[in-house]
CSV table of C-alpha atoms (C1' of nucleotides) in Angstrom, one decimal:
chain,number,residue,atom,x,y,z
A,1,MET,CA,-58.2,12.6,-72.2
A,2,LYS,CA,-55.8,14.0,-75.1
A,3,GLU,CA,-55.4,17.4,-74.4
A,4,SER,CA,-57.1,20.3,-72.0
A,5,VAL,CA,-59.4,22.1,-73.7
A,6,THR,CA,-60.9,23.9,-69.9
A,7,GLY,CA,-57.6,24.6,-68.5
A,8,CYS,CA,-58.6,23.4,-65.1
A,9,SER,CA,-56.5,23.8,-62.7
A,10,ILE,CA,-56.7,20.2,-61.7
A,11,GLU,CA,-56.9,18.9,-65.0
A,12,GLU,CA,-53.5,20.8,-65.3
A,13,ALA,CA,-52.5,18.7,-62.4
A,14,MET,CA,-53.4,15.4,-63.6
A,15,ARG,CA,-51.9,15.6,-66.8
A,16,LEU,CA,-48.7,16.4,-65.1
A,17,LEU,CA,-49.2,14.0,-62.5
A,18,GLY,CA,-51.1,11.4,-64.3
A,19,GLY,CA,-49.4,7.9,-64.8
A,20,CYS,CA,-48.6,6.4,-61.9
A,21,TRP,CA,-45.1,6.7,-61.9
A,22,ARG,CA,-44.4,10.3,-61.3
A,23,LEU,CA,-45.6,11.1,-57.7
A,24,LEU,CA,-43.7,7.9,-57.4
A,25,LEU,CA,-41.1,9.1,-58.0
A,26,VAL,CA,-41.0,12.0,-56.3
A,27,SER,CA,-41.9,10.3,-53.4
A,28,TYR,CA,-38.4,8.6,-53.5
A,29,LEU,CA,-37.0,12.2,-54.4
A,30,VAL,CA,-38.2,13.5,-51.6
A,31,ASP,CA,-35.1,12.8,-49.2
A,32,GLY,CA,-32.6,14.0,-51.8
A,33,PRO,CA,-31.0,13.5,-54.8
A,34,LYS,CA,-30.6,9.8,-56.4
A,35,ARG,CA,-29.1,8.2,-58.9
A,36,PHE,CA,-30.5,6.7,-62.3
A,37,ASN,CA,-30.0,3.3,-61.0
A,38,ALA,CA,-31.1,3.8,-58.0
A,39,LEU,CA,-34.7,4.9,-58.6
A,40,ARG,CA,-35.3,1.7,-60.8
A,41,ARG,CA,-34.4,0.4,-57.5
A,42,ASP,CA,-36.8,2.2,-55.7
A,43,VAL,CA,-39.5,1.0,-58.1
A,44,PRO,CA,-38.7,-2.4,-60.0
A,45,HIS,CA,-41.4,-2.4,-62.0
A,46,ILE,CA,-41.2,0.4,-64.2
A,47,SER,CA,-39.3,-0.3,-67.6
A,48,GLN,CA,-36.2,2.2,-68.2
A,49,ARG,CA,-38.0,4.1,-71.1
A,50,MET,CA,-40.8,5.0,-68.8
A,51,LEU,CA,-38.3,6.3,-65.9
A,52,THR,CA,-36.5,8.3,-68.5
A,53,LEU,CA,-39.7,9.6,-70.5
A,54,ASP,CA,-41.2,10.2,-67.0
A,55,LEU,CA,-37.5,12.0,-65.4
A,56,ARG,CA,-37.6,13.9,-68.4
A,57,ALA,CA,-41.3,14.9,-68.5
A,58,LEU,CA,-40.5,16.3,-64.7
A,59,GLU,CA,-37.1,17.9,-65.5
A,60,GLU,CA,-39.1,19.6,-68.6
A,61,ALA,CA,-41.5,20.8,-65.8
A,62,GLY,CA,-39.0,22.4,-64.1
A,63,LEU,CA,-40.0,19.9,-61.1
A,64,VAL,CA,-36.7,18.0,-60.9
A,65,ALA,CA,-33.1,19.0,-61.8
A,66,ARG,CA,-30.4,16.5,-63.6
A,67,THR,CA,-27.5,17.2,-63.2
A,68,VAL,CA,-24.5,15.1,-64.7
A,69,TYR,CA,-21.2,14.6,-63.4
A,70,PRO,CA,-18.6,14.4,-66.0
A,71,GLU,CA,-17.0,11.2,-63.8
A,72,VAL,CA,-15.9,7.5,-65.9
A,73,PRO,CA,-18.5,5.7,-65.7
A,74,VAL,CA,-20.8,8.5,-65.9
A,75,LYS,CA,-22.9,9.4,-62.9
A,76,VAL,CA,-26.2,11.5,-63.2
A,77,GLU,CA,-28.2,12.6,-60.3
A,78,TYR,CA,-32.1,13.8,-59.8
A,79,ALA,CA,-33.0,15.9,-57.8
A,80,LEU,CA,-36.5,17.6,-56.7
A,81,THR,CA,-36.0,21.7,-57.6
A,82,ALA,CA,-37.5,24.4,-55.1
A,83,ASP,CA,-40.8,24.4,-57.6
A,84,GLY,CA,-40.4,20.3,-57.1
A,85,GLN,CA,-40.9,21.5,-53.4
A,86,ARG,CA,-44.9,22.2,-54.0
A,87,LEU,CA,-45.5,18.7,-55.1
A,88,LEU,CA,-44.5,17.1,-51.1
A,89,PRO,CA,-48.0,18.1,-50.0
A,90,VAL,CA,-49.0,16.3,-52.7
A,91,VAL,CA,-47.2,13.4,-52.2
A,92,ALA,CA,-47.8,13.3,-48.4
A,93,VAL,CA,-51.8,13.9,-48.6
A,94,MET,CA,-51.5,10.7,-51.5
A,95,LYS,CA,-49.7,8.6,-49.3
A,96,GLU,CA,-51.9,9.3,-46.6
A,97,PHE,CA,-54.7,8.6,-49.0
A,98,GLY,CA,-53.1,5.2,-49.6
A,99,LEU,CA,-52.3,4.2,-47.1
A,100,TRP,CA,-56.0,4.4,-45.4
A,101,LEU,CA,-57.4,2.7,-49.1
A,102,LYS,CA,-54.4,0.0,-48.0
A,103,GLY,CA,-55.9,-0.9,-44.6
A,104,ARG,CA,-59.7,-0.6,-45.8
A,105,LEU,CA,-58.7,-4.1,-46.7
A,106,GLU,CA,-58.9,-5.9,-44.2
B,1,MET,CA,-48.1,-0.2,-65.4
B,2,LYS,CA,-50.4,-2.9,-65.3
B,3,GLU,CA,-51.2,-4.0,-61.6
B,4,SER,CA,-50.0,-3.6,-58.5
B,5,VAL,CA,-46.9,-5.3,-57.2
B,6,THR,CA,-45.4,-3.6,-54.3
B,7,GLY,CA,-48.4,-2.7,-53.1
B,8,CYS,CA,-47.0,0.8,-52.3
B,9,SER,CA,-49.6,3.1,-51.0
B,10,ILE,CA,-48.9,6.2,-54.0
B,11,GLU,CA,-49.0,3.6,-56.5
B,12,GLU,CA,-52.6,1.9,-55.0
B,13,ALA,CA,-54.1,5.9,-55.1
B,14,MET,CA,-52.4,6.7,-58.5
B,15,ARG,CA,-54.0,3.4,-59.3
B,16,LEU,CA,-57.5,4.1,-58.1
B,17,LEU,CA,-57.1,7.9,-58.8
B,18,GLY,CA,-54.9,7.9,-62.3
B,19,GLY,CA,-56.2,8.9,-65.2
B,20,CYS,CA,-57.3,12.4,-65.3
B,21,TRP,CA,-61.1,12.7,-64.6
B,22,ARG,CA,-62.0,10.8,-61.1
B,23,LEU,CA,-60.4,13.3,-59.2
B,24,LEU,CA,-61.9,16.1,-61.8
B,25,LEU,CA,-65.0,14.3,-60.7
B,26,VAL,CA,-65.1,14.2,-57.2
B,27,SER,CA,-63.8,17.8,-57.7
B,28,TYR,CA,-67.2,18.8,-59.2
B,29,LEU,CA,-69.2,16.2,-56.1
B,30,VAL,CA,-67.9,18.6,-52.9
B,31,ASP,CA,-70.7,20.7,-53.2
B,32,GLY,CA,-73.3,18.0,-52.9
B,33,PRO,CA,-74.8,15.4,-55.5
B,34,LYS,CA,-75.2,15.9,-58.9
B,35,ARG,CA,-76.6,13.7,-62.0
B,36,PHE,CA,-75.6,12.2,-64.8
B,37,ASN,CA,-76.4,14.8,-67.4
B,38,ALA,CA,-74.9,17.5,-65.1
B,39,LEU,CA,-71.3,16.4,-64.4
B,40,ARG,CA,-71.7,16.3,-67.9
B,41,ARG,CA,-71.8,19.7,-68.6
B,42,ASP,CA,-69.4,19.8,-66.0
B,43,VAL,CA,-66.7,17.8,-67.4
B,44,PRO,CA,-67.3,18.6,-71.1
B,45,HIS,CA,-65.0,16.8,-72.8
B,46,ILE,CA,-65.4,13.2,-71.2
B,47,SER,CA,-67.1,10.9,-73.3
B,48,GLN,CA,-70.1,9.7,-72.4
B,49,ARG,CA,-68.6,5.7,-72.2
B,50,MET,CA,-65.7,7.3,-68.9
B,51,LEU,CA,-67.9,9.2,-67.3
B,52,THR,CA,-70.1,6.2,-66.5
B,53,LEU,CA,-66.7,3.8,-65.8
B,54,ASP,CA,-65.0,6.1,-64.0
B,55,LEU,CA,-68.7,7.1,-61.5
B,56,ARG,CA,-68.6,3.0,-61.8
B,57,ALA,CA,-65.2,2.3,-60.1
B,58,LEU,CA,-65.4,5.7,-57.7
B,59,GLU,CA,-68.7,3.5,-56.4
B,60,GLU,CA,-67.4,0.1,-56.2
B,61,ALA,CA,-64.1,2.2,-54.0
B,62,GLY,CA,-67.1,3.4,-51.9
B,63,LEU,CA,-66.0,6.8,-52.7
B,64,VAL,CA,-69.0,7.7,-54.3
B,65,ALA,CA,-72.8,6.9,-54.1
B,66,ARG,CA,-75.3,6.1,-56.7
B,67,THR,CA,-79.2,6.8,-55.8
B,68,VAL,CA,-81.7,6.0,-58.6
B,69,TYR,CA,-85.2,7.8,-57.8
B,70,PRO,CA,-87.3,5.4,-59.7
B,71,GLU,CA,-89.3,8.8,-61.3
B,72,VAL,CA,-90.3,8.7,-65.4
B,73,PRO,CA,-87.6,10.0,-66.8
B,74,VAL,CA,-84.9,8.2,-64.1
B,75,LYS,CA,-83.6,10.2,-62.1
B,76,VAL,CA,-80.2,9.1,-60.7
B,77,GLU,CA,-77.6,11.0,-58.3
B,78,TYR,CA,-73.9,10.8,-57.5
B,79,ALA,CA,-72.9,11.9,-54.1
B,80,LEU,CA,-69.4,11.4,-52.2
B,81,THR,CA,-69.7,8.8,-49.8
B,82,ALA,CA,-68.2,9.4,-46.0
B,83,ASP,CA,-65.3,7.3,-47.0
B,84,GLY,CA,-64.8,10.0,-50.0
B,85,GLN,CA,-64.8,12.6,-47.9
B,86,ARG,CA,-60.7,11.2,-47.8
B,87,LEU,CA,-60.6,12.6,-50.9
B,88,LEU,CA,-61.1,16.3,-50.8
B,89,PRO,CA,-57.6,16.6,-48.5
B,90,VAL,CA,-56.3,15.3,-52.4
B,91,VAL,CA,-58.8,17.4,-54.0
B,92,ALA,CA,-57.8,20.4,-52.4
B,93,VAL,CA,-54.0,20.2,-52.6
B,94,MET,CA,-53.8,18.9,-56.3
B,95,LYS,CA,-55.9,21.8,-56.8
B,96,GLU,CA,-53.4,24.3,-55.4
B,97,PHE,CA,-50.5,22.8,-57.3
B,98,GLY,CA,-52.9,22.9,-60.7
B,99,LEU,CA,-53.2,26.6,-60.1
B,100,TRP,CA,-49.7,27.6,-59.2
B,101,LEU,CA,-48.9,25.3,-62.5
B,102,LYS,CA,-50.8,27.9,-64.4
B,103,GLY,CA,-50.2,30.5,-62.5
B,104,ARG,CA,-46.6,29.6,-63.7
B,105,LEU,CA,-46.9,30.2,-67.7
B,106,GLU,CA,-47.4,33.6,-67.4
C,1,DC,C1',-82.3,10.6,-68.3
C,2,DA,C1',-79.0,7.8,-67.9
C,3,DG,C1',-77.3,4.9,-69.6
C,4,DT,C1',-75.5,-0.5,-72.6
C,5,DA,C1',-73.1,-1.4,-76.8
C,6,DT,C1',-70.5,-1.9,-80.7
C,7,DC,C1',-66.8,-1.0,-83.2
C,8,DC,C1',-62.8,0.7,-83.5
C,9,DC,C1',-57.7,3.0,-83.4
C,10,DC,C1',-53.5,4.9,-81.9
C,11,DA,C1',-50.9,6.7,-77.9
C,12,DG,C1',-48.8,4.4,-74.3
C,13,DA,C1',-46.1,1.2,-72.7
C,14,DG,C1',-43.3,-3.3,-72.6
C,15,DA,C1',-38.8,-6.1,-74.3
C,16,DT,C1',-34.6,-6.1,-76.0
C,17,DA,C1',-30.9,-4.8,-78.2
C,18,DC,C1',-27.3,-1.5,-78.1
C,19,DT,C1',-23.9,3.1,-77.4
C,20,DG,C1',-21.0,7.3,-75.1
D,1,DC,C1',-23.4,3.7,-65.5
D,2,DA,C1',-27.2,6.2,-67.8
D,3,DG,C1',-28.8,6.3,-71.3
D,4,DT,C1',-31.6,5.9,-76.8
D,5,DA,C1',-32.8,2.9,-80.8
D,6,DT,C1',-36.7,-0.4,-82.6
D,7,DC,C1',-40.6,-2.8,-82.6
D,8,DT,C1',-44.4,-4.7,-80.9
D,9,DC,C1',-48.5,-5.3,-79.3
D,10,DT,C1',-52.8,-4.5,-76.3
D,11,DG,C1',-55.7,-2.3,-74.2
D,12,DG,C1',-57.9,2.7,-73.0
D,13,DG,C1',-60.4,5.2,-74.4
D,14,DG,C1',-63.2,7.9,-78.5
D,15,DA,C1',-67.8,8.5,-81.8
D,16,DT,C1',-71.4,7.0,-82.0
D,17,DA,C1',-76.1,4.5,-82.2
D,18,DC,C1',-79.4,1.8,-79.4
D,19,DT,C1',-82.4,1.4,-75.3
D,20,DG,C1',-85.6,0.4,-70.8
DNA sequence: CAGTATCCCCAGAGATACTG
DNA sequence: CAGTATCTCTGGGGATACTG
């Protein structure tokens, strides 16, 4: 899918959350701010490049805030914004569905 | 993302629902069975190929049932299975989020 | 009507190396 | 530590034409 033409709301949402990583990243931010490398550890199979790009996208959408602490070495924290909290139901529902999916395999 | 290694539930769910179209297709099936070309009309920008592939994937996952009526010309209906009903909360939540996303632009 | 079958292409993503 | 910068490649997906 290239770009929205219909303007359908699900389409919009899926465009932003499409790609497997973004919702996953958000799910790791629900318990509070995390640093870049902490997220890398949480999601070991994401490439550094994708982690950066996905975080930037979420930031641009106003769902995640990026805070730089000018220490040495630099410290950067990512946190859900108030708007980002709106993703919590999405994360919850998706996690529940995923659990069911997995449980069904046995 | 190629394949799941973590087995994280959100990852599983997003692998199945990833790609913008699948949840969208499901959302058009909530009101009852639909025929192939009806879905094409609902989602005008999906290619025929992708529509087929996505429906097959949902079918293989047991979320959508495909029924062929051997009339002439053939009639094929797609419907949510009992398992597929588990997607309803996902669809609902995603639609709500999408609506909020769109509303925020003004 | 409801699909296959092909061909083709490019953007999305991995790997690696470098830097403020 | 938290990123850029490149370079590369592949497979997801579009367009088109054909068929039971």
